[in-house]
PDB file of C-alpha atoms in Angstrom:
ATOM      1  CA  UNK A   1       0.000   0.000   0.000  1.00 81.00           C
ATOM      2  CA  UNK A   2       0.938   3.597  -0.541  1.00 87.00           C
ATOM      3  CA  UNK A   3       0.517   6.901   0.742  1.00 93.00           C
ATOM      4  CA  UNK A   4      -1.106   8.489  -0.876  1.00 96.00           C
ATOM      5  CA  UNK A   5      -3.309   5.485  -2.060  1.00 96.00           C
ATOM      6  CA  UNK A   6      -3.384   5.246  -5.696  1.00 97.00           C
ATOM      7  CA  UNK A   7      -6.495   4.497  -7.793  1.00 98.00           C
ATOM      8  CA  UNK A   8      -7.747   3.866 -11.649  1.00 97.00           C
ATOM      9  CA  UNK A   9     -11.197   4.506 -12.488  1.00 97.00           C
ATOM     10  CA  UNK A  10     -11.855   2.534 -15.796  1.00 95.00           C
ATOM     11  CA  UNK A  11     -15.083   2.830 -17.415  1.00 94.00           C
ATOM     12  CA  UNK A  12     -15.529   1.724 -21.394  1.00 91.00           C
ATOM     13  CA  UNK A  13     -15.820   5.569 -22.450  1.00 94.00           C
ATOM     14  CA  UNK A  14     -13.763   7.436 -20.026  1.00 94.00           C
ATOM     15  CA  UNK A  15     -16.850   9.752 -20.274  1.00 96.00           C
ATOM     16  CA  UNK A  16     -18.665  10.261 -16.969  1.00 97.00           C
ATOM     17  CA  UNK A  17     -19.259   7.476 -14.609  1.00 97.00           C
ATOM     18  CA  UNK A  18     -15.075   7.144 -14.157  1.00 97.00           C
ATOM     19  CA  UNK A  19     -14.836  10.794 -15.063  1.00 98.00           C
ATOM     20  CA  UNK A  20     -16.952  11.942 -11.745  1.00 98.00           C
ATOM     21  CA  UNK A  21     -15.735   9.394  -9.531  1.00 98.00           C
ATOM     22  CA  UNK A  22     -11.809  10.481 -10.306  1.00 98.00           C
ATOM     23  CA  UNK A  23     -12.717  14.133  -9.497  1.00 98.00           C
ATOM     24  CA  UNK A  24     -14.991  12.989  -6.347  1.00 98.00           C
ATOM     25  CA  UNK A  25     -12.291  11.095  -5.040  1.00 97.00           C
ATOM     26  CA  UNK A  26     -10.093  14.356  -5.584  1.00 95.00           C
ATOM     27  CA  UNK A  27     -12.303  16.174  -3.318  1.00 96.00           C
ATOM     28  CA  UNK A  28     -13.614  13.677  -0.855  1.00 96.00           C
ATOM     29  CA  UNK A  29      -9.957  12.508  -0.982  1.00 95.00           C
ATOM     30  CA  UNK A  30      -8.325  15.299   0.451  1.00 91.00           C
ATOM     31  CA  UNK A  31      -4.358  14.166  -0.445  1.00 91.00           C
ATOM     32  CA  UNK A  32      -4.860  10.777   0.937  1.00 96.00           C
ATOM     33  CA  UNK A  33      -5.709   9.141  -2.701  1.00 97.00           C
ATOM     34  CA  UNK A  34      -4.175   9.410  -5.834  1.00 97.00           C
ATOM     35  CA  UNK A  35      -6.976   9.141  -8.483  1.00 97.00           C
ATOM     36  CA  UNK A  36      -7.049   8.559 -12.265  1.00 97.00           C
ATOM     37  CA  UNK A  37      -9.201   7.586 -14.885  1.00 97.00           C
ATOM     38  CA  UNK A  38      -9.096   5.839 -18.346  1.00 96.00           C
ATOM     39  CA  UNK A  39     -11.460   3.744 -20.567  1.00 95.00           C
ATOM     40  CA  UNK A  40     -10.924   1.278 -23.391  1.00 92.00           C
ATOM     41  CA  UNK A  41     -12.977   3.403 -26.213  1.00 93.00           C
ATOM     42  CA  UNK A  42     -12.056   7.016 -24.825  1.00 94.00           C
ATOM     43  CA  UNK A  43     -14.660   9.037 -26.190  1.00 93.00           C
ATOM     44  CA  UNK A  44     -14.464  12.310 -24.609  1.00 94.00           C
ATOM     45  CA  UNK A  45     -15.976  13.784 -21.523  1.00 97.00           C
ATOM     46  CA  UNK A  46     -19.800  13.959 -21.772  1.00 97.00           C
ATOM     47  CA  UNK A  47     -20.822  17.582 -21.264  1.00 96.00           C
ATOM     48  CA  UNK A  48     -23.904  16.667 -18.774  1.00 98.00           C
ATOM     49  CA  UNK A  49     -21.203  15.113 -17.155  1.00 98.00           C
ATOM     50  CA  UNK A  50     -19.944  18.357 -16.429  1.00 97.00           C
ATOM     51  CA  UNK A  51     -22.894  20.110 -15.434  1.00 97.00           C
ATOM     52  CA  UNK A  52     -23.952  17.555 -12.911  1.00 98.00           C
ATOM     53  CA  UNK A  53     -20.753  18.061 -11.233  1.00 98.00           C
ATOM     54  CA  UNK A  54     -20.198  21.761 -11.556  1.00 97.00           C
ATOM     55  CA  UNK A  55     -23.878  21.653  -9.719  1.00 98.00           C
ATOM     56  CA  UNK A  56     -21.867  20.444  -6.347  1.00 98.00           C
ATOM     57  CA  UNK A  57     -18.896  22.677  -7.263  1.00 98.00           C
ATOM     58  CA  UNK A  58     -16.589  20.297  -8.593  1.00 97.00           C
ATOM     59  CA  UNK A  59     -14.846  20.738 -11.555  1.00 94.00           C
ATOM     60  CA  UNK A  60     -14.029  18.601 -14.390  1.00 92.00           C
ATOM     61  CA  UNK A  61     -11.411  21.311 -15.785  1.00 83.00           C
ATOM     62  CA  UNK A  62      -7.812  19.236 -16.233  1.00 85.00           C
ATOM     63  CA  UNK A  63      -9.700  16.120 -16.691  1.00 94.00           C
ATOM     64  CA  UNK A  64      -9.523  14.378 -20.124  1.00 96.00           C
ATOM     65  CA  UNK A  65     -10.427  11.001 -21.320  1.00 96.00           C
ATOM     66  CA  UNK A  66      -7.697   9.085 -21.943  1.00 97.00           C
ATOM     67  CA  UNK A  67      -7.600   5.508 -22.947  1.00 96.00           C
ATOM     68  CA  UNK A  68      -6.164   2.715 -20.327  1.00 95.00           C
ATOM     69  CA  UNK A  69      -3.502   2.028 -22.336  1.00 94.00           C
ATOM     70  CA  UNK A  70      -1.959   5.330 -21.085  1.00 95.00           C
ATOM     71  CA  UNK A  71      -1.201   3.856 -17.359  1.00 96.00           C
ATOM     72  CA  UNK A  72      -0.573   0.107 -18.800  1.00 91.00           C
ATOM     73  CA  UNK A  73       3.071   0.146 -16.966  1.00 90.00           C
ATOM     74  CA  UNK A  74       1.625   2.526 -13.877  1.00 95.00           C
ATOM     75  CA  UNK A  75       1.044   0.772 -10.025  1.00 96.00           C
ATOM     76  CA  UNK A  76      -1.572   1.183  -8.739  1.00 97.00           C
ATOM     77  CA  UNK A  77      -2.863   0.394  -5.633  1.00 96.00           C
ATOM     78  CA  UNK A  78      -6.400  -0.067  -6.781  1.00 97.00           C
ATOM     79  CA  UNK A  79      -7.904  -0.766  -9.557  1.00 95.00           C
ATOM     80  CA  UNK A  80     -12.556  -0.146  -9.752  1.00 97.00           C
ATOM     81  CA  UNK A  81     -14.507  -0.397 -12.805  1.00 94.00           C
ATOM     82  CA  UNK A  82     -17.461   1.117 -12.749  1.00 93.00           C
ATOM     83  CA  UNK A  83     -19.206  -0.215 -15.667  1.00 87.00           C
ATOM     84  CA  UNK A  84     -20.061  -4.034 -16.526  1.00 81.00           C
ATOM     85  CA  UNK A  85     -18.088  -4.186 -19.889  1.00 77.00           C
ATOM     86  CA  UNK A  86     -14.655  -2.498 -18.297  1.00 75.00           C
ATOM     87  CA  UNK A  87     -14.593  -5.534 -15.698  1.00 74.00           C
ATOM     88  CA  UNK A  88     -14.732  -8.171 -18.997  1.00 81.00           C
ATOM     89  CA  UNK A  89     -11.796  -6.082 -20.525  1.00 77.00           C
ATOM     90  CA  UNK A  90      -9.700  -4.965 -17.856  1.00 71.00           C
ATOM     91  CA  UNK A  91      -5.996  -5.716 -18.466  1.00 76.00           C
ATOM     92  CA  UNK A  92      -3.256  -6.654 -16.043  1.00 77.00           C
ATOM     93  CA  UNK A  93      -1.746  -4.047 -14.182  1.00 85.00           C
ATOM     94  CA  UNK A  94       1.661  -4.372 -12.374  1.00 88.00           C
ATOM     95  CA  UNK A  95       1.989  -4.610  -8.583  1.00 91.00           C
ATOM     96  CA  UNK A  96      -0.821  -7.278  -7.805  1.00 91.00           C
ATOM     97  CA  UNK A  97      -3.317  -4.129  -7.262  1.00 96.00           C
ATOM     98  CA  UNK A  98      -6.840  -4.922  -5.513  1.00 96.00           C
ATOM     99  CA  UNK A  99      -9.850  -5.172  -7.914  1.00 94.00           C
ATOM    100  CA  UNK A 100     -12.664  -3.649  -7.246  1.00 95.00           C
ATOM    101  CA  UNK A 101     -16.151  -4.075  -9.462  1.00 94.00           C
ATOM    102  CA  UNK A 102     -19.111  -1.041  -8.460  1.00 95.00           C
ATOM    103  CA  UNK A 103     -21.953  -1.361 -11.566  1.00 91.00           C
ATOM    104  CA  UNK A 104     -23.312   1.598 -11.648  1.00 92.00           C
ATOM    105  CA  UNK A 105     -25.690   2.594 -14.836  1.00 92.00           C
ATOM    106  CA  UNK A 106     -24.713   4.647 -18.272  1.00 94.00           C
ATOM    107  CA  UNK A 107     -26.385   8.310 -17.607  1.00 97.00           C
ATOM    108  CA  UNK A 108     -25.503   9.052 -21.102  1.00 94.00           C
ATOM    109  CA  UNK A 109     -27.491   5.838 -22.523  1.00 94.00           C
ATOM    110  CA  UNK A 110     -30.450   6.908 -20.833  1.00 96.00           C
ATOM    111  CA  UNK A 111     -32.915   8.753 -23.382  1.00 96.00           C
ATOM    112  CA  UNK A 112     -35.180  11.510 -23.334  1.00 97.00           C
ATOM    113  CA  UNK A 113     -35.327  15.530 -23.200  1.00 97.00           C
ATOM    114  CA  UNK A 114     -31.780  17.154 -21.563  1.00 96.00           C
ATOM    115  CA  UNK A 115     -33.608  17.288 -18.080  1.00 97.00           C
ATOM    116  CA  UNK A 116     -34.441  13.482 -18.222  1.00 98.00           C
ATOM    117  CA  UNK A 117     -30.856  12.920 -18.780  1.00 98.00           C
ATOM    118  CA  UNK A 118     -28.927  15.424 -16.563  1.00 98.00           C
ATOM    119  CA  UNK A 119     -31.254  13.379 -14.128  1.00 98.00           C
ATOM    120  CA  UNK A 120     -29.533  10.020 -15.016  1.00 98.00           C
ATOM    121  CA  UNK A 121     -26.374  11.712 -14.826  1.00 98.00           C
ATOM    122  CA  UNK A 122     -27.301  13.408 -11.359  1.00 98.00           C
ATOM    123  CA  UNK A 123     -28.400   9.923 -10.167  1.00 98.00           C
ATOM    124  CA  UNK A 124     -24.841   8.638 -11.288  1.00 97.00           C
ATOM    125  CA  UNK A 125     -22.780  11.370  -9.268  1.00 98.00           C
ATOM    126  CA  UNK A 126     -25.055  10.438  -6.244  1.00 98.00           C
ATOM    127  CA  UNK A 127     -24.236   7.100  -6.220  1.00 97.00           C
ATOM    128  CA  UNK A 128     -20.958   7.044  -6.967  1.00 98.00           C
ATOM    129  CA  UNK A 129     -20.443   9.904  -4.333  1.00 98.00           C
ATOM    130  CA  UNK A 130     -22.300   7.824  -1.338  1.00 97.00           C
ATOM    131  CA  UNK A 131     -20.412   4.704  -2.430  1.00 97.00           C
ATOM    132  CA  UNK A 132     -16.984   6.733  -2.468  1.00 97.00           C
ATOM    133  CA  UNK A 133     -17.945   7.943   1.114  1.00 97.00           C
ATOM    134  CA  UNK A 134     -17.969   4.041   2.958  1.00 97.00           C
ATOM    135  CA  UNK A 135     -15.085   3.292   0.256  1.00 98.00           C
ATOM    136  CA  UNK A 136     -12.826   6.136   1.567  1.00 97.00           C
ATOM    137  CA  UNK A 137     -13.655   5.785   5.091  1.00 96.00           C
ATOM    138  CA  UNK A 138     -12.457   2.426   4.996  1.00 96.00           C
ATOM    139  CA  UNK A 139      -9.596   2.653   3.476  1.00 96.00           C
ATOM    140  CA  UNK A 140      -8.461   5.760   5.903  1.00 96.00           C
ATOM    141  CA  UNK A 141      -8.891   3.572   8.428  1.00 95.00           C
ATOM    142  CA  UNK A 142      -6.504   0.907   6.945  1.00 94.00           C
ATOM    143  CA  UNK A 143      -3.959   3.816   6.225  1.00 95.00           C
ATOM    144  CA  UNK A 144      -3.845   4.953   9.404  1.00 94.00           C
ATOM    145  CA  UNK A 145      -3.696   1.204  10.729  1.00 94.00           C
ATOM    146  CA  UNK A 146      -0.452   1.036   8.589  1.00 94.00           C
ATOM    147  CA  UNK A 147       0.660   4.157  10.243  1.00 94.00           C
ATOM    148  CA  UNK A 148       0.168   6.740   7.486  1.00 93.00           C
ATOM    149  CA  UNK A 149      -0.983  10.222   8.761  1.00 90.00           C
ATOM    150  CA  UNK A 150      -4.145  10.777   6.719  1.00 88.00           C
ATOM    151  CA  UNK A 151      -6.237  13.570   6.776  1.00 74.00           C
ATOM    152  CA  UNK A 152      -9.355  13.836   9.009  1.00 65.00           C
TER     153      UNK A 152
END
């Protein structure tokens, strides 16, 4: 384990569900984790993406989508799809990291007028944010079991 804890978001698209957790865990992380993103078809950021988090005043600004391939020779110390199809594909990463599988649902498959879908993509940061919340928790408490200082 490191300090700070290092983790890859992979998604298929790179485009919001990995996207908003890597900045989440930027803010809820507070120096204590590391976080990346990538995706196998890198497709951009989606720009409801970037609405639903400039709505709780985080930024996306920095953030591109990059494809996994980018961090193929990286260590990490944890590795979390968030999307079904990224778990088939995921490739081997040096270091032994821990895998980690949250399914949460495409906001940008999700149809209807730009309200129904900045919904969906609402929904998405929500979950990802209250499942990031028990996630980080945790591991601060194994950090500071291992003697790190991490931030309260």
């Amino acid at each position: 384990m490191h300090y700070p804890l290092r983790i890859l978001f992979l998604c298929t698209h790179n485009s919001a569900r990995s996207q908003m957790a890597e900045a989440l865990t930027r803010t809820m992380g507070k120096g204590d984790f590391e976080a990346h993103s990538a995706g196998n078809e890198p497709s951009g950021i989606h720009p409801l993406a970037i609405k639903a988090m400039q709505e709780v005043n985080i930024e996306l600004i920095g953030q591109r989508s990059k494809h996994v391939s980018e961090y193929a020779d990286q260590l990490f110390d944890v590795i979390i799809t968030v999307c079904d199809r990224a778990r088939e594909t995921c490739p081997t990463f040096p270091g032994e990291p821990e895998l980690v599988h949250w399914s949460f649902e495409d906001p940008s498959s999700v149809e209807g007028d730009e309200e129904t879908q900045l919904r969906a993509f609402r929904n998405a940061r929500n979950f990802i944010r209250d499942r990031l919340s028990l996630w980080l928790l945790n591991k601060r408490k194994l950090l500071r079991e291992a003697g790190y200082n991490v931030v309260v």
